Coordinates of C-alpha atoms and ligand atoms in Angstrom, one line a residue:
M25 CA -1.1 -24.7 19.2
A26 CA -0.8 -25.5 15.7
P27 CA -0.7 -22.8 13.1
R28 CA -4.1 -22.8 11.1
R29 CA -2.6 -22.9 7.5
K30 CA 0.5 -23.0 5.8
K31 CA 2.8 -20.0 5.7
I32 CA 3.4 -19.0 2.1
Y33 CA 6.0 -15.8 2.5
E34 CA 6.6 -13.1 5.6
G35 CA 7.1 -9.9 5.0
K36 CA 7.9 -7.0 7.0
A37 CA 4.3 -5.9 7.7
K38 CA 2.3 -8.8 6.5
T39 CA 2.5 -12.4 6.2
L40 CA 0.6 -14.9 3.4
Y41 CA -0.8 -18.1 4.3
E42 CA -2.3 -20.6 2.0
G43 CA -6.0 -19.6 1.0
P44 CA -9.0 -22.3 1.4
E45 CA -9.0 -22.6 -2.3
P46 CA -6.6 -22.9 -5.0
G47 CA -5.8 -19.2 -5.9
T48 CA -6.5 -17.6 -2.9
L49 CA -4.2 -16.5 -0.2
V50 CA -4.9 -15.4 3.4
Q51 CA -2.8 -12.1 3.9
Y52 CA -2.4 -10.9 8.2
F53 CA -1.8 -7.6 8.8
K54 CA 0.9 -7.6 11.5
D55 CA 1.8 -4.5 14.0
D56 CA 5.3 -4.5 12.9
A57 CA 6.7 -1.2 11.2
T58 CA 10.0 -0.4 9.5
A59 CA 11.5 2.3 7.6
F60 CA 14.5 3.4 5.9
N61 CA 14.8 -0.3 4.4
A62 CA 14.2 -2.0 8.1
Q63 CA 17.0 0.0 9.6
K64 CA 14.4 1.6 11.5
K65 CA 11.8 -0.9 13.2
A66 CA 9.0 -1.2 15.9
V67 CA 5.8 -2.9 16.8
I68 CA 3.0 -0.4 16.9
E69 CA 0.0 -1.8 18.9
G70 CA -3.4 -1.5 16.5
K71 CA -1.5 -1.0 13.1
G72 CA -2.1 -4.1 11.7
V73 CA -6.0 -4.1 12.3
L74 CA -6.3 -0.2 10.8
N75 CA -4.3 -1.1 8.0
N76 CA -6.2 -4.3 7.2
R77 CA -10.0 -2.6 7.8
L78 CA -8.2 0.6 5.4
S79 CA -6.8 -1.7 2.9
E80 CA -10.4 -3.6 2.8
Y81 CA -12.1 -0.1 2.4
F82 CA -9.8 1.2 -0.5
M83 CA -9.6 -2.1 -2.6
T84 CA -13.5 -2.0 -2.2
G85 CA -14.2 1.5 -3.6
L86 CA -11.9 0.3 -6.3
T87 CA -13.7 -2.8 -7.2
N88 CA -16.9 -0.9 -7.2
I89 CA -15.3 1.7 -10.1
G90 CA -14.2 -1.2 -11.8
V91 CA -10.3 -1.1 -11.2
P92 CA -9.3 -5.0 -10.6
N93 CA -7.6 -5.9 -7.8
H94 CA -6.7 -8.9 -5.4
F95 CA -9.1 -8.0 -2.7
I96 CA -11.9 -10.7 -1.8
K97 CA -13.3 -10.4 1.6
R98 CA -12.1 -9.3 5.1
L99 CA -12.1 -12.5 7.4
N100 CA -11.4 -11.2 10.6
M101 CA -9.3 -8.2 12.5
R102 CA -6.4 -8.7 10.8
E103 CA -6.8 -11.3 8.1
Q104 CA -8.4 -11.0 4.5
L105 CA -8.9 -13.3 1.9
I106 CA -6.9 -12.1 -1.7
R107 CA -6.6 -13.9 -5.1
Q108 CA -2.9 -15.4 -5.3
V109 CA -0.9 -13.0 -8.0
E110 CA 2.6 -12.9 -9.3
I111 CA 3.7 -9.9 -8.2
V112 CA 5.5 -7.8 -10.6
P113 CA 9.0 -6.9 -9.1
L114 CA 8.0 -3.1 -9.2
E115 CA 7.1 -0.5 -6.5
V116 CA 4.7 1.8 -8.6
I117 CA 5.0 5.2 -7.2
V118 CA 2.1 8.3 -8.1
R119 CA 3.6 11.3 -6.8
N120 CA 1.0 14.5 -6.8
F121 CA 3.0 17.1 -4.5
A122 CA 7.0 16.7 -3.9
A123 CA 7.9 14.9 -1.0
G124 CA 10.5 12.3 0.3
S125 CA 13.0 10.9 -2.2
I126 CA 11.4 13.4 -5.5
A127 CA 12.0 16.3 -3.1
K128 CA 15.5 15.5 -2.0
R129 CA 16.5 14.4 -5.2
L130 CA 15.3 17.5 -7.2
G131 CA 15.8 20.2 -4.4
L132 CA 12.0 20.7 -4.1
E133 CA 10.3 22.1 -1.3
E134 CA 8.0 19.2 0.3
G135 CA 4.7 20.1 -0.8
T136 CA 5.2 21.7 -4.0
P137 CA 2.6 20.8 -6.4
L138 CA 4.0 19.0 -9.6
P139 CA 3.3 19.9 -13.1
R140 CA 0.9 16.4 -13.4
P141 CA 1.1 13.2 -11.7
I142 CA 4.3 11.3 -12.1
V143 CA 4.4 7.8 -12.2
E144 CA 7.6 6.1 -11.5
Y145 CA 9.0 2.8 -10.5
S146 CA 11.5 1.2 -7.7
Y147 CA 12.6 -2.5 -8.3
K148 CA 11.4 -4.4 -5.5
N149 CA 15.0 -5.4 -3.9
D150 CA 15.5 -5.0 0.2
D151 CA 19.5 -5.9 -0.5
L152 CA 19.6 -3.0 -3.1
G153 CA 16.9 -0.7 -1.1
D154 CA 14.4 -0.8 -3.8
P155 CA 16.3 1.3 -6.4
L156 CA 14.6 4.0 -8.7
V157 CA 14.8 2.4 -12.0
P158 CA 13.7 3.6 -15.6
E159 CA 11.4 1.7 -18.0
E160 CA 14.4 1.0 -20.4
Y161 CA 15.2 -1.4 -17.1
I162 CA 12.1 -2.9 -16.3
I163 CA 11.9 -3.8 -20.3
A164 CA 15.3 -4.8 -20.9
F165 CA 15.3 -7.1 -17.7
G166 CA 12.1 -8.7 -18.8
W167 CA 10.3 -7.7 -15.4
A168 CA 7.6 -6.4 -17.4
N169 CA 6.8 -5.5 -21.4
Q170 CA 5.9 -2.1 -22.7
Q171 CA 2.0 -3.4 -22.9
D172 CA 2.4 -4.3 -19.0
L173 CA 3.6 -0.8 -18.3
D174 CA 1.0 1.0 -20.1
D175 CA -1.7 -0.9 -18.4
I176 CA 0.4 -0.3 -15.1
V177 CA 0.3 3.5 -15.6
A178 CA -3.4 3.1 -16.6
L179 CA -4.1 1.3 -13.2
A180 CA -2.1 3.8 -11.2
L181 CA -3.6 7.1 -12.4
R182 CA -6.9 5.7 -11.8
V183 CA -6.0 4.5 -8.6
N184 CA -4.4 8.2 -7.9
D185 CA -8.0 10.0 -9.2
F186 CA -10.1 7.4 -7.0
L187 CA -7.8 7.8 -3.9
T188 CA -7.4 11.8 -4.5
G189 CA -11.0 12.1 -4.6
V190 CA -12.2 9.7 -1.3
F191 CA -9.4 11.6 0.9
Y192 CA -10.3 15.2 -0.5
A193 CA -13.7 14.4 0.9
V194 CA -12.8 13.9 4.3
G195 CA -10.0 16.9 4.3
I196 CA -6.7 14.9 3.4
K197 CA -4.6 16.0 0.7
L198 CA -3.0 12.5 -1.1
I199 CA 0.7 13.5 -1.8
D200 CA 2.2 10.5 -3.0
F201 CA 1.5 6.4 -2.5
K202 CA 2.8 3.3 -3.6
I203 CA 1.0 0.4 -5.3
E204 CA 2.2 -3.2 -6.5
V205 CA 0.3 -5.1 -9.3
G206 CA 0.2 -8.7 -9.7
R207 CA -0.4 -11.0 -12.5
V208 CA -3.2 -13.7 -12.6
W209 CA -4.0 -16.0 -15.7
E210 CA -7.7 -16.4 -17.0
G211 CA -7.0 -19.3 -19.5
D212 CA -4.6 -17.9 -21.9
F213 CA -5.0 -14.4 -20.9
M214 CA -2.8 -12.8 -18.2
R215 CA -4.5 -9.5 -16.3
L216 CA -3.0 -7.3 -14.3
L217 CA -4.6 -6.2 -10.7
V218 CA -3.8 -4.2 -7.8
A219 CA -2.5 -6.1 -5.3
D220 CA -0.7 -5.7 -2.0
E221 CA -2.1 -3.2 0.4
I222 CA -3.2 0.5 0.1
S223 CA -3.2 1.9 3.7
P224 CA -1.2 5.1 5.2
D225 CA 1.8 2.7 5.3
S226 CA 2.3 3.1 1.5
C227 CA 0.7 6.8 1.2
R228 CA 1.7 10.4 2.1
L229 CA -1.4 12.0 3.8
W230 CA -1.2 15.6 4.7
D231 CA -4.4 17.2 6.6
I232 CA -5.5 20.2 4.0
K233 CA -6.0 22.8 7.0
T234 CA -3.0 22.1 9.1
G235 CA -0.4 20.3 7.0
E236 CA -0.3 17.6 9.4
K237 CA 1.1 14.5 8.5
L238 CA -1.5 11.5 9.2
D239 CA 0.9 8.7 7.5
K240 CA 4.3 6.7 8.2
D241 CA 5.8 9.8 8.2
V242 CA 5.0 10.0 11.6
F243 CA 7.0 7.1 12.4
R244 CA 10.0 7.8 9.8
R245 CA 10.3 11.0 11.6
D246 CA 9.3 10.6 15.1
L247 CA 6.3 13.2 15.0
G248 CA 4.1 11.6 17.2
N249 CA 1.6 8.3 17.7
L250 CA 1.6 6.4 14.5
T251 CA -1.7 4.5 15.5
D252 CA -3.4 8.1 16.5
A253 CA -2.6 9.2 13.2
Y254 CA -4.3 5.9 11.3
T255 CA -7.2 6.1 14.0
E256 CA -7.9 9.7 12.5
V257 CA -7.3 8.7 9.1
A258 CA -9.9 5.7 9.5
R259 CA -12.3 7.8 11.7
R260 CA -12.5 10.3 8.9
L261 CA -13.3 7.7 6.5
G262 CA -16.3 6.1 8.8
V263 CA -14.1 2.8 8.5
M264 CA -13.3 1.7 12.2
P265 CA -15.1 1.5 15.2
T266 CA -14.8 4.9 16.9
N267 CA -14.0 3.1 19.8
T268 CA -10.4 2.3 20.1
A269 CA -10.4 0.3 22.6
Q270 CA -11.3 -2.3 20.2
I271 CA -7.9 -2.3 18.4
K272 CA -6.1 -2.5 22.0
P273 CA -4.0 -5.8 21.5
T274 CA -5.7 -7.7 24.5
L275 CA -9.0 -7.8 22.3
I276 CA -7.3 -8.7 18.7
N277 CA -5.7 -11.8 17.2
Ligands
UDP566 N1 6.7 3.8 -0.5 C1 6.4 2.4 -0.1 N2 7.1 1.9 0.2 C2 8.4 2.0 -0.3 C3 9.0 3.0 -0.6 C4 7.9 4.3 -0.8 O1 5.5 2.8 0.5 O2 9.2 0.9 0.0 C5 5.7 5.1 -0.7 C6 6.1 5.8 0.5 O3 4.9 5.9 1.5 C7 5.5 7.3 -0.1 C8 5.8 6.8 -1.7 O4 6.1 5.5 -1.7 O5 4.0 7.4 -0.1 C9 6.8 8.2 -2.0 O6 8.3 7.4 -1.2 P1 9.3 7.9 -1.4 O7 9.9 7.5 -3.0 O8 9.2 9.5 -1.4 O9 10.4 7.1 -0.7 P2 10.9 7.8 0.9 O10 11.1 9.1 1.0 O11 9.1 7.1 1.6 O12 11.4 6.4 1.1

């Protein structure tokens, strides 16, 4: 069968296709999971369907509280229509509790509360393993200017407050997360939007009572079934069909 749309970009977990109108793209969520800079890989049935729905849920919530983002509408089980943006080549990470690389770097026990939310940046470059970079590098190399960075921090902290509350309401602690930011031009005016996706692939989510991990660390650290963990997140948020048969591969496309 001929592909319906022209492929613009293929990433590790998503593929972007040309959208129906100029300035739009179709974002397709794959079942592929990668970790440790793609050294560990697997296909996890149903993950793409869950992340499509979860990202829709969070982006719609952000729109409703006035946080600009790329989401326009969900098209089907695996695809959503988004605004085409120019991605700022940074992973913007917000941390509330120590885990992962900061825990390692500073010798902190995972789960240690941080004195305040910490925003940090990695330079998006797979060949280099997305190295942590200071603002000084970002400005010197022209990836973003000081005004952009002020806007990015403000966006990231609003997303943090929103997600923290949404997860807290369903018994989940938001340890940390990553967002990406994109630029759009409206006439001569440039605006920054939350782009990419917001899903358990890019957050650390711990059950408040038990500490059980409900995010991609389940895959990274071989802690169990990733689809079950994401389904639990979706179920608590009331996002997904309760019937998990609906995300079985035979029924999705
Ligand atoms: N993260 C991500 N993509 C990356 C790196 C990190 O989505 O390429 C997320 C990760 O899931 C976690 C947060 O950003 O929620 C902080 O990750 P950390 O720097 O601790 O890196 P990790 O130890 O996960 O490699």
